[in-house]
Amino acid sequence: MAAWHEKTAHEISSAVRGKQVSAVEVATSFLDRIAAVDGNVDAYTQVWPEYALAQAQAVDAKIARGEDPGILSGAPIGIKEVICTEQGYTTCSSKILEGYQSPYDATIIKKLAAAGAVFLGKLNMDEFAMGSSTENSAIKTTKNPWNLKCVPGGSSGGSAAAVSADMCTISLGSDTGGSIRQPACLCGCVGVKPTYGRVSRFGLVAFASSLDQIGPFSKDVEDAALALNVLCGKDPMDATSADLPVPDFTQALTGDIKGLRLGMPKQCFTEALGAEMREKVMAAIEVLKKQGAEVVEVSLPALDYALAVYYIICTAEASANLARFDGVRYGFRHPEAKDVREMYVKTKSAAFGPEVQRRIMLGTYVLSSGYYDAYYLKAQKVRRLIKEDFDRAFTQCDAIVTPTSPTPAFEFGSKTADPLEMYLSDIYTIATNLATLPGLSLPCGLCASGLPAGVQFMTKPFDESTLLRVAHCYEKNSGITLGKPPIA
Ligand code: GLN
């Protein structure tokens, strides 16, 4: 029998509720796994053994009293460093928040706890979620479990690596331009960015507020549906959260996609796409065709501008959001300064990494008087055109299919010298955020190098049900299982 740490949340939860195993036994299996392999992977920034076992005991006690602890009973979960937790620290993998303790839990943390989840600790990321390789973390370097010389993707690299290496059953990430889907692709797991507004962001440290969204990493689509059942819904603490009914997403996993129209945007299948990724994604589309999907070509002409638009809007919003880290109210303050101005300058220069500084400068520039109209306002207008392209495409199809990433995982240092090279990693994922759509990446095979490939689906806003239905149908019929990464 597979060890508990190899199992999915739905398997764990039903075994815990059916008293085949205790939540403490499950948590112990995961803690042992972390102790055995995280020395190689470095996904966790903090591990909480006592806290995890105490939560697991509470789940077991509820079961002993005949109560139902919830749909994630005893499921061990890892949390990205950008999500506020009263337990431990919330550092955003930045020196500026070193030792910062949040006075409150994010809404989603409360919701997961109420559903019986057990939290194992915090996971590494690119500083303030800016990056595509987790190399921008000020804490440590997370490795890809499939090849320790390669990056796990980013910015939620720790969250993806932890699920892929069986160090948690589900993890939480945030996605502003691809930070859930791209690392999910590179590490061979399922990653979902829900529709903007679907999940409360109360307690998510903001990067770019009009783009940020929280979502789950999991080992299969069923677990993604289970996690979304818990995470989604209106939160009075987040004015941008949508007041819409949340369906039971597991009901969408019917296996039936007959007559579903699958749109292939021609702009996503150009020479920019690596040959191996193309072959894998095309094979995935064939699987869905066999299951009764009708493939139609769609056009998203404004997509060519998406990367430029994203790096204007996200930097503008980041420069405003990160102004609060000034050495006065949070975290690090430079000890040697003769006045307030010098304190700001020294604090930010010493405690923000180079990528964060670059984005603050770019964002301040595009918002400054004289440049605002030429950059920020223009970018907002083009963002609207991108959204309109998708609206038009969705009159012709029910879901869109694209690659998740142009290439599989790359080696450490191979893109750090050229920020533009790194930004291109998100070429297929950023438009989803600009258009506020839900998107999902799931594994579609291993490349010759032994590294995972991923396929991405997108649907209309708030149609996560169709998104999960297509992904689940592919997962069930592809005949592809990645197996286990060669660590440990
Ligand atoms: N890699 C992109 C960036 O660097 C996306 C990051 C994210 O989604 N948080 O901005």
Short mmCIF file of N, CA and C in Angstrom, two decimals, residues 127 130 135-136 348-349 351-361 423:
data_model
loop_
_atom_site.label_atom_id
_atom_site.label_comp_id
_atom_site.label_asym_id
_atom_site.label_seq_id
_atom_site.Cartn_x
_atom_site.Cartn_y
_atom_site.Cartn_z
N GLU A 127 10.51 36.52 -3.96
CA GLU A 127 10.22 37.65 -3.08
C GLU A 127 8.99 38.43 -3.57
N MET A 130 7.30 37.97 -7.11
CA MET A 130 7.81 38.53 -8.37
C MET A 130 8.89 37.62 -8.93
N GLU A 135 13.99 31.82 -7.77
CA GLU A 135 15.37 32.24 -7.52
C GLU A 135 15.44 33.61 -6.84
N ASN A 136 14.29 34.34 -6.83
CA ASN A 136 14.29 35.65 -6.18
C ASN A 136 13.95 35.59 -4.69
N LYS A 348 14.97 50.33 2.39
CA LYS A 348 14.49 49.70 1.15
C LYS A 348 15.66 49.18 0.31
N SER A 349 16.77 49.92 0.30
CA SER A 349 17.91 49.46 -0.50
C SER A 349 18.50 48.18 0.08
N ALA A 351 16.89 45.92 2.12
CA ALA A 351 16.01 44.78 2.41
C ALA A 351 15.12 44.33 1.24
N PHE A 352 15.03 45.10 0.18
CA PHE A 352 14.34 44.60 -1.03
C PHE A 352 15.38 44.05 -1.98
N GLY A 353 15.10 42.89 -2.59
CA GLY A 353 16.02 42.32 -3.56
C GLY A 353 15.98 43.09 -4.88
N PRO A 354 16.90 42.76 -5.79
CA PRO A 354 17.00 43.52 -7.05
C PRO A 354 15.74 43.50 -7.92
N GLU A 355 15.05 42.35 -7.98
CA GLU A 355 13.85 42.30 -8.84
C GLU A 355 12.74 43.18 -8.26
N VAL A 356 12.59 43.17 -6.95
CA VAL A 356 11.55 43.99 -6.32
C VAL A 356 11.88 45.47 -6.52
N GLN A 357 13.14 45.82 -6.37
CA GLN A 357 13.54 47.22 -6.59
C GLN A 357 13.28 47.63 -8.04
N ARG A 358 13.59 46.72 -8.98
CA ARG A 358 13.37 47.02 -10.40
C ARG A 358 11.88 47.32 -10.65
N ARG A 359 11.01 46.48 -10.04
CA ARG A 359 9.58 46.65 -10.28
C ARG A 359 9.04 47.93 -9.64
N ILE A 360 9.55 48.26 -8.46
CA ILE A 360 9.09 49.50 -7.82
C ILE A 360 9.49 50.70 -8.68
N MET A 361 10.71 50.64 -9.22
CA MET A 361 11.17 51.77 -10.05
C MET A 361 10.36 51.87 -11.35
N TYR A 423 10.75 36.94 -17.94
CA TYR A 423 9.35 37.38 -18.09
C TYR A 423 8.63 36.55 -19.17
#
